[in-house]
PDB file of C-alpha atoms in Angstrom:
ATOM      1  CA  UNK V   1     -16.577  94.840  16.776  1.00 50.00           C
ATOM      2  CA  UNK V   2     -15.568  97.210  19.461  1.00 67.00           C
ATOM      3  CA  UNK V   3     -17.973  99.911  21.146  1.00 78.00           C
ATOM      4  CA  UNK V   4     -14.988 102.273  19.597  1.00 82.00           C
ATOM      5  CA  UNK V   5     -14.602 101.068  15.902  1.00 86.00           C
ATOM      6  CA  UNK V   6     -18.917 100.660  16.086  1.00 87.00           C
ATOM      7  CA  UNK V   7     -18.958 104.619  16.320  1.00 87.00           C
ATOM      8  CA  UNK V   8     -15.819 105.263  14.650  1.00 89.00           C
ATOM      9  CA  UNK V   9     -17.567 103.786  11.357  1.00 88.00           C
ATOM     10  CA  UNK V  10     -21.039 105.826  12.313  1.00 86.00           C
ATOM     11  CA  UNK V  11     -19.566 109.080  13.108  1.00 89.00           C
ATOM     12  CA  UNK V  12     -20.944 110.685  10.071  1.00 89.00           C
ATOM     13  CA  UNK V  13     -24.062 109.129   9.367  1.00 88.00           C
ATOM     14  CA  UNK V  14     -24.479 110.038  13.164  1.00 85.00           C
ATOM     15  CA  UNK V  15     -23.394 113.264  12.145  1.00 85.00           C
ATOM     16  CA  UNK V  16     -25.488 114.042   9.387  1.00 87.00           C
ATOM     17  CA  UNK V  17     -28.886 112.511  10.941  1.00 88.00           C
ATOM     18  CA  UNK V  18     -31.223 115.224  11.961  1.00 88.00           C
ATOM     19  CA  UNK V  19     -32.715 115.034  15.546  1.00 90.00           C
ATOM     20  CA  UNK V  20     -35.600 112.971  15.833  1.00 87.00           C
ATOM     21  CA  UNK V  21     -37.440 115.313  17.764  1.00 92.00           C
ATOM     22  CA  UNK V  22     -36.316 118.734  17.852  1.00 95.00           C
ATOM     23  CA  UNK V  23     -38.853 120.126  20.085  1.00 95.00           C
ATOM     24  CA  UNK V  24     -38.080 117.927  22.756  1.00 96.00           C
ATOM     25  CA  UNK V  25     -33.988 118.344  22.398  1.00 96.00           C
ATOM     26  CA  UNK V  26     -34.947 122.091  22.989  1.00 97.00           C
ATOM     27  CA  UNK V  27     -36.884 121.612  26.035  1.00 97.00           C
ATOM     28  CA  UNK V  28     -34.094 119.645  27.220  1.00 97.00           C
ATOM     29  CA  UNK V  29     -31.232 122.494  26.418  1.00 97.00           C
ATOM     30  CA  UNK V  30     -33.873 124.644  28.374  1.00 97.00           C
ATOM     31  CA  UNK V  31     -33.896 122.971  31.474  1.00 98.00           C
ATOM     32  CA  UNK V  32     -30.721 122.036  31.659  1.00 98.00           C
ATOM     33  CA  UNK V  33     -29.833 125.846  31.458  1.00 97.00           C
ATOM     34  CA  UNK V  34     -32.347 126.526  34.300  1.00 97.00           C
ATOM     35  CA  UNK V  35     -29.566 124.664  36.458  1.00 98.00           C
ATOM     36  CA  UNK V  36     -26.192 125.858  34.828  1.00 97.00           C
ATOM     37  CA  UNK V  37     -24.820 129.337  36.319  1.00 96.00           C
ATOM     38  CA  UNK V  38     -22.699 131.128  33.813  1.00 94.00           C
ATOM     39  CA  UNK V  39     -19.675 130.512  35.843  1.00 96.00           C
ATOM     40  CA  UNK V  40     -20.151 126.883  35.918  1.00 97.00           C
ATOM     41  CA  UNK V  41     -17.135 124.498  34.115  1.00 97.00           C
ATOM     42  CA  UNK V  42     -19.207 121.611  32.924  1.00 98.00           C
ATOM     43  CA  UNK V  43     -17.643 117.971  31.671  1.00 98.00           C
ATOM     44  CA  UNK V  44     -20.075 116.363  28.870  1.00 98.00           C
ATOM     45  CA  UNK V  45     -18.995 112.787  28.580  1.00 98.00           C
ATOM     46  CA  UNK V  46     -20.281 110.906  25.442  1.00 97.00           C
ATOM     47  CA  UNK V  47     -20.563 113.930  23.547  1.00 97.00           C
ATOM     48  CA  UNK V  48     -20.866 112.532  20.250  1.00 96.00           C
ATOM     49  CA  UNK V  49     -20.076 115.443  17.471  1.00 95.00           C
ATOM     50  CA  UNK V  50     -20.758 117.927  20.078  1.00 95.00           C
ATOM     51  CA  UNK V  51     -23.511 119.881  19.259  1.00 94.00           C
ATOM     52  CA  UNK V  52     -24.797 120.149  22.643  1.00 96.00           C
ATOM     53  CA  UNK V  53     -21.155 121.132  24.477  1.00 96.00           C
ATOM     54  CA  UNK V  54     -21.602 124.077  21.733  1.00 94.00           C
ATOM     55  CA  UNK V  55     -24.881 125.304  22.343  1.00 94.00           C
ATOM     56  CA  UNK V  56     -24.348 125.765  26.234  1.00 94.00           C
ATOM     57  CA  UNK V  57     -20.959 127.165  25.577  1.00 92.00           C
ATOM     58  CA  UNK V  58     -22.387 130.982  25.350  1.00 90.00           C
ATOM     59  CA  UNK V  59     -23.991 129.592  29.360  1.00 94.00           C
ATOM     60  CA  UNK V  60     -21.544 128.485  31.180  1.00 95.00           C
ATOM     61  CA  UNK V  61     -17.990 129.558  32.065  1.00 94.00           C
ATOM     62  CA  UNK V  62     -16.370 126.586  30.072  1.00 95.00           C
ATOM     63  CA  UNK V  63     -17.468 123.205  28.554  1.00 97.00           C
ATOM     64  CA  UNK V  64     -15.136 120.151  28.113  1.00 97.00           C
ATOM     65  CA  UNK V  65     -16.578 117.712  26.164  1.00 97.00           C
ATOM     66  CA  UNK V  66     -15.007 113.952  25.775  1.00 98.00           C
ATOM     67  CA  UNK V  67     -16.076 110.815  23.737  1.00 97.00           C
ATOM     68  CA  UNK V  68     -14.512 107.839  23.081  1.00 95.00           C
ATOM     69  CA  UNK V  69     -14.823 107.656  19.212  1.00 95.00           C
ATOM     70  CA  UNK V  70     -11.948 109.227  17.607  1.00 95.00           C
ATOM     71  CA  UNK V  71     -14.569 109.893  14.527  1.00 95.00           C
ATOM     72  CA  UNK V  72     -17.113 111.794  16.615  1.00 96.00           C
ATOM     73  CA  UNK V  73     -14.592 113.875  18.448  1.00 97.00           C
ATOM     74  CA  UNK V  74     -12.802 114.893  14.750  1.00 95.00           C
ATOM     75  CA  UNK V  75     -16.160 115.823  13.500  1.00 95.00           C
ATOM     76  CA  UNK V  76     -16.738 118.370  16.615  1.00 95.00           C
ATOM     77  CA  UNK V  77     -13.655 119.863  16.373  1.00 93.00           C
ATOM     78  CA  UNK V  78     -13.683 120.526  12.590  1.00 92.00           C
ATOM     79  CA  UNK V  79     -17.163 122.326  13.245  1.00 89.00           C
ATOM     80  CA  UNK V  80     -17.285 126.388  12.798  1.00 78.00           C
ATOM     81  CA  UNK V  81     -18.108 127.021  16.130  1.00 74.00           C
ATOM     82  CA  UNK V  82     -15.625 124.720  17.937  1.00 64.00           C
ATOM     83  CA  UNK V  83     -12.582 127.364  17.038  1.00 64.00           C
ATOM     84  CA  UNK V  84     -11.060 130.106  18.822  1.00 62.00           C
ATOM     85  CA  UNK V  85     -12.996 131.645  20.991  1.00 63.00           C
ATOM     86  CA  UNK V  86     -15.367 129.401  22.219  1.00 70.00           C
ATOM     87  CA  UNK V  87     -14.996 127.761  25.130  1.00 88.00           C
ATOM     88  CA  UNK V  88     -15.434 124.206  24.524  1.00 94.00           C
ATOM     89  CA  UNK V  89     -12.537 121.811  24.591  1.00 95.00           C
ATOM     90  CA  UNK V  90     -13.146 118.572  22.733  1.00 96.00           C
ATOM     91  CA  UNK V  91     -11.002 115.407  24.259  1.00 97.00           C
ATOM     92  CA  UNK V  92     -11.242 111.545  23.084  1.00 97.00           C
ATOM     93  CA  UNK V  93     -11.665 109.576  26.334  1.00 97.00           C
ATOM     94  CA  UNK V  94     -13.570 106.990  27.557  1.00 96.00           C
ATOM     95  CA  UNK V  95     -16.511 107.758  29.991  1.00 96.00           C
ATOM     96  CA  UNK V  96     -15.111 106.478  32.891  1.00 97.00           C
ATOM     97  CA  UNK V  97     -11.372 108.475  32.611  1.00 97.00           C
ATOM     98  CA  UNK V  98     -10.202 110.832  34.832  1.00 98.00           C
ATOM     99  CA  UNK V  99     -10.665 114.500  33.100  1.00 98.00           C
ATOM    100  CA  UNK V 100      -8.069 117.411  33.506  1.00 94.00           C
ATOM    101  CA  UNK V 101      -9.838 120.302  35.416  1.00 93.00           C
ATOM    102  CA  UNK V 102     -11.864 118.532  37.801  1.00 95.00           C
ATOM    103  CA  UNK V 103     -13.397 118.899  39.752  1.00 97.00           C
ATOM    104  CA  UNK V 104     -16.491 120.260  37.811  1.00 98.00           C
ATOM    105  CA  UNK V 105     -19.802 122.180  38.820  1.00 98.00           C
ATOM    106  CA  UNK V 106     -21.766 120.055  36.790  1.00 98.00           C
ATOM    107  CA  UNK V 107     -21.505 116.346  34.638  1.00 98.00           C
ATOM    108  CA  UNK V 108     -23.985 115.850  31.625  1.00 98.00           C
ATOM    109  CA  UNK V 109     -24.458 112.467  29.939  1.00 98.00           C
ATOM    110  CA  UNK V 110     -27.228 112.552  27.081  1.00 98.00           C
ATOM    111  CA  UNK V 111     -27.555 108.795  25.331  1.00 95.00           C
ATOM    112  CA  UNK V 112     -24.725 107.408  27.014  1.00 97.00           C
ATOM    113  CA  UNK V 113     -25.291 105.475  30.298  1.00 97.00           C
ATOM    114  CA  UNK V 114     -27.565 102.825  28.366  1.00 96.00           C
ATOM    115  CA  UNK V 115     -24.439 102.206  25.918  1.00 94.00           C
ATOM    116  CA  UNK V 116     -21.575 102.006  28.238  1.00 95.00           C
ATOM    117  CA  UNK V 117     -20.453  98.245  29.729  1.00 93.00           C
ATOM    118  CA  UNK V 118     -20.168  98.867  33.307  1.00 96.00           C
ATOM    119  CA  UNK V 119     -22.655 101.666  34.349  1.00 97.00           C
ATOM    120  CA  UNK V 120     -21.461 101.907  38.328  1.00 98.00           C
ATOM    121  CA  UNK V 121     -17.518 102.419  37.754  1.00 98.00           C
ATOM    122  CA  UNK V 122     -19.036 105.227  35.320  1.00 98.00           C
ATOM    123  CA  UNK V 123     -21.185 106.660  37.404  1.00 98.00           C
ATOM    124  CA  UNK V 124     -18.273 106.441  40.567  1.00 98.00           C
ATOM    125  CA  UNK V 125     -16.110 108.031  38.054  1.00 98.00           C
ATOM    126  CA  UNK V 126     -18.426 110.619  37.557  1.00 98.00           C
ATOM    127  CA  UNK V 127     -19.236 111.478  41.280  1.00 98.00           C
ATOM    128  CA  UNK V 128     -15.636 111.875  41.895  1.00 97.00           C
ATOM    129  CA  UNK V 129     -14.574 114.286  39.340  1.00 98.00           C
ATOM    130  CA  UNK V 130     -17.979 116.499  40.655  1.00 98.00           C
ATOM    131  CA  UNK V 131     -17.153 119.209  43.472  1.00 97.00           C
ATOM    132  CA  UNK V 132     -20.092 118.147  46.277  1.00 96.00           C
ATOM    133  CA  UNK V 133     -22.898 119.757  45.447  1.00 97.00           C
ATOM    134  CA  UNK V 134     -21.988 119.456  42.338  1.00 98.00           C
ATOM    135  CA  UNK V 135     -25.062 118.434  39.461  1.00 98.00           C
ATOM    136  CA  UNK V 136     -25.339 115.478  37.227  1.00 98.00           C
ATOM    137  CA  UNK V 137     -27.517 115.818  34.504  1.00 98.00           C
ATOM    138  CA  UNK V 138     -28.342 113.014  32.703  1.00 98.00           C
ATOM    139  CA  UNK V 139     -30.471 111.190  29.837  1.00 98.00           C
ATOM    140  CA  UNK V 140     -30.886 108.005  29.010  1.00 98.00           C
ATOM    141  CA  UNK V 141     -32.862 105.255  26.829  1.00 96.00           C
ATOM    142  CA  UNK V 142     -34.233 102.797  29.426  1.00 97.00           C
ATOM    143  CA  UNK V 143     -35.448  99.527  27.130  1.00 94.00           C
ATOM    144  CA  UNK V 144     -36.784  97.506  30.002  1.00 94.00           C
ATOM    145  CA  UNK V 145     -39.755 100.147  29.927  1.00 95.00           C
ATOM    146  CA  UNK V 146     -40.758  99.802  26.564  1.00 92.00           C
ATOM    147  CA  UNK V 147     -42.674  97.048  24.403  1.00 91.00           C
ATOM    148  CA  UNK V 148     -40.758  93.555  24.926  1.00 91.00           C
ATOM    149  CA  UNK V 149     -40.258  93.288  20.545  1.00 88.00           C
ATOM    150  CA  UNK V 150     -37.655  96.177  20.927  1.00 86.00           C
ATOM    151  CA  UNK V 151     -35.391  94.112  23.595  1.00 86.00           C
ATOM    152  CA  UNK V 152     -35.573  91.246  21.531  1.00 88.00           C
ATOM    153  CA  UNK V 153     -34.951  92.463  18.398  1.00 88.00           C
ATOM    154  CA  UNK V 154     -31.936  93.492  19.736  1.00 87.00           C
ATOM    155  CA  UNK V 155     -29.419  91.373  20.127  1.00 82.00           C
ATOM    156  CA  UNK V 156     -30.208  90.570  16.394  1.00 85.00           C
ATOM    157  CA  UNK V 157     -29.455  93.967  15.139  1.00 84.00           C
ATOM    158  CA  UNK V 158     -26.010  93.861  17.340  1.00 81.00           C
ATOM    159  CA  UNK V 159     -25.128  90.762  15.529  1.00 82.00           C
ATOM    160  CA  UNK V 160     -25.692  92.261  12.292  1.00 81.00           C
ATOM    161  CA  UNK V 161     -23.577  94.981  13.288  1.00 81.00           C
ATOM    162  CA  UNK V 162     -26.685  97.783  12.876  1.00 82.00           C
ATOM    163  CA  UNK V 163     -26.623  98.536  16.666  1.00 80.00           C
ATOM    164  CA  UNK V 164     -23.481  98.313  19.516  1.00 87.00           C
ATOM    165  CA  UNK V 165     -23.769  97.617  22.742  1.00 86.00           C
ATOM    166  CA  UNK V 166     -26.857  98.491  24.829  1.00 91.00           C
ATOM    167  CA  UNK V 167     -27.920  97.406  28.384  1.00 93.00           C
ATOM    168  CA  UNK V 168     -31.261  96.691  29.206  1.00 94.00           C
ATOM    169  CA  UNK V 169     -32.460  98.421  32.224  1.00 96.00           C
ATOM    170  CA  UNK V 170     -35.593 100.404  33.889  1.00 97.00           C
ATOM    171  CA  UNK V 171     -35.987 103.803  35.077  1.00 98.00           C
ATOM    172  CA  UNK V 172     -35.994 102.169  38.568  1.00 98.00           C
ATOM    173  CA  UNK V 173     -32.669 100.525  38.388  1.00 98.00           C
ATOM    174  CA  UNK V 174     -30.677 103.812  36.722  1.00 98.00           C
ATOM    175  CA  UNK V 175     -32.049 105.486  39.819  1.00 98.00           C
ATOM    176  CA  UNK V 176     -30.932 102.897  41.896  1.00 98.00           C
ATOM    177  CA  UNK V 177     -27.620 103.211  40.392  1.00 98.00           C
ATOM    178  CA  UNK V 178     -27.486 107.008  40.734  1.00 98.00           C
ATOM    179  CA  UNK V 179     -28.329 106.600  44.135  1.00 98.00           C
ATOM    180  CA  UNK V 180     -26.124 103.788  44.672  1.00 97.00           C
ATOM    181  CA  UNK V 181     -22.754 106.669  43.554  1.00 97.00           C
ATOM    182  CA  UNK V 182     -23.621 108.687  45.760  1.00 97.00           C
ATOM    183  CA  UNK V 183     -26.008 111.180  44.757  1.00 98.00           C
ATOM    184  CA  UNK V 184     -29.599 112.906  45.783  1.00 98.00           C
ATOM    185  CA  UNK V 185     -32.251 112.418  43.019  1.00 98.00           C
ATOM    186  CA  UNK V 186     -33.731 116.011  42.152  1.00 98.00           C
ATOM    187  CA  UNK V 187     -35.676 115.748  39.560  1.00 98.00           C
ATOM    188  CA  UNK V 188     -36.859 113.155  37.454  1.00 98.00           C
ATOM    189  CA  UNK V 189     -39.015 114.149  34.123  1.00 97.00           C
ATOM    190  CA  UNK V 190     -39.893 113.275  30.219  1.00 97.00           C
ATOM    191  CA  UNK V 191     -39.644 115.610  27.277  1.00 97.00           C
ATOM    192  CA  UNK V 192     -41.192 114.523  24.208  1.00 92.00           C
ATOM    193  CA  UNK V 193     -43.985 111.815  23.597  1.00 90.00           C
ATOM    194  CA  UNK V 194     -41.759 109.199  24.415  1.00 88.00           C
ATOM    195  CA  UNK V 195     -41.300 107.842  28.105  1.00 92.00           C
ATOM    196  CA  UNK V 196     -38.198 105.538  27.529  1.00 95.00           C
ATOM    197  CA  UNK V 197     -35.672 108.459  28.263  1.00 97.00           C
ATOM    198  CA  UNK V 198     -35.861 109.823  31.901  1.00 98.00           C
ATOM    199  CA  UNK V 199     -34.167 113.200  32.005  1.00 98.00           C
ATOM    200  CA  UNK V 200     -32.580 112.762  35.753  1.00 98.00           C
ATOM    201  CA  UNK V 201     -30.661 115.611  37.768  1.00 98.00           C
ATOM    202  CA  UNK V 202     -28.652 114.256  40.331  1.00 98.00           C
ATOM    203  CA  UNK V 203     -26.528 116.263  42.871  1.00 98.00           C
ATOM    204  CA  UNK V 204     -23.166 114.459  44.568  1.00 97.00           C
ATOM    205  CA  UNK V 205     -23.819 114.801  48.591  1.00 92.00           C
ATOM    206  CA  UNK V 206     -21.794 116.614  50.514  1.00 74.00           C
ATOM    207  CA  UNK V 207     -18.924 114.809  51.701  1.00 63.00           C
TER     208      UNK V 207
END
């Protein structure tokens, strides 16, 4: 099964599921915001149903938010606040396209780098499409940090079609990867009780 038709077919579960730790998912939006200015056009990739690219809308100057499940991207448009006149434009595309209206102040990826196949053409595509200076804001599940039964368990659960694609890496080697684009590291940091999701900022050098 394809990453696509995988999320296609979990869009609305996905949807539907509450967030696992609320608390934390607000600390997040909070500092995030703390680097957004209100003029800032932002690019989410991997949005998902887009509940995030609608809660900084009322921040920033304008959010574009793209994912590359048809399903997810229907749900976020069909929800209440994704009309007229928010400013939040929902696209399907895949994580490495190029996005209309580039280049952008600031690129946020929340649960994505983990699931995509070829993390450093993403994260080129990504530094590109950023003005320098610009910030990339990311978070991501990093299963080489955590107990060995979840990495082998795995490959089980993708076989049985519960779970797509994931790669297994550290903290360490995202950074490496981050730094490897073309960015400065800013600010690594946890939110929550868990310590498998680094919340990284990132900002493109100059050049």
């Amino acid at each position: 099964m394809s990453t696509k038709s995988f999320w296609d077919r979990k869009a609305a579960k996905y949807a539907s599921k509450p967030i696992d730790d609320q608390a934390a998912y607000e600390q997040k939006l909070s500092r995030l915001r703390a680097f957004l200015k209100d003029t800032d056009h932002v690019l989410e990739i991997g949005c998902g149903t887009g509940s995030t690219a609608l809660r900084l809308a009322s921040d920033v100057g304008q959010v574009t938010a793209t994912d590359g499940s048809a399903g997810m991207i229907e749900i976020a448009k069909s929800k209440p606040d994704a009309g007229p006149p928010a400013r939040v434009t929902f696209l399907q595309s895949d994580a490495a396209d190029m996005i209309e209206g580039r280049p952008f102040d600031a690129i946020c990826a929340f649960s994505l780098l983990h699931l995509v196949r070829d993390l450093p053409v993403v994260l080129e595509s990504v530094c590109e499409q950023l003005r320098p200076g610009g910030l990339f804001i990311s978070k991501t599940v990093c299963l080489k940090d955590g107990p060995i039964w979840m990495r082998t368990l795995l490959p089980v659960l993708k076989l049985l079609g519960i779970a797509p694609h994931v790669a297994v890496i550290s903290r360490d080697e995202l950074i490496e990867h981050i730094l490897a684009a073309g960015f400065e590291v800013e600010e690594t940091r946890y939110f929550g009780k868990s310590k498998l999701s680094p919340f990284v900022v990132a900002r493109r050098t100059a050049g």
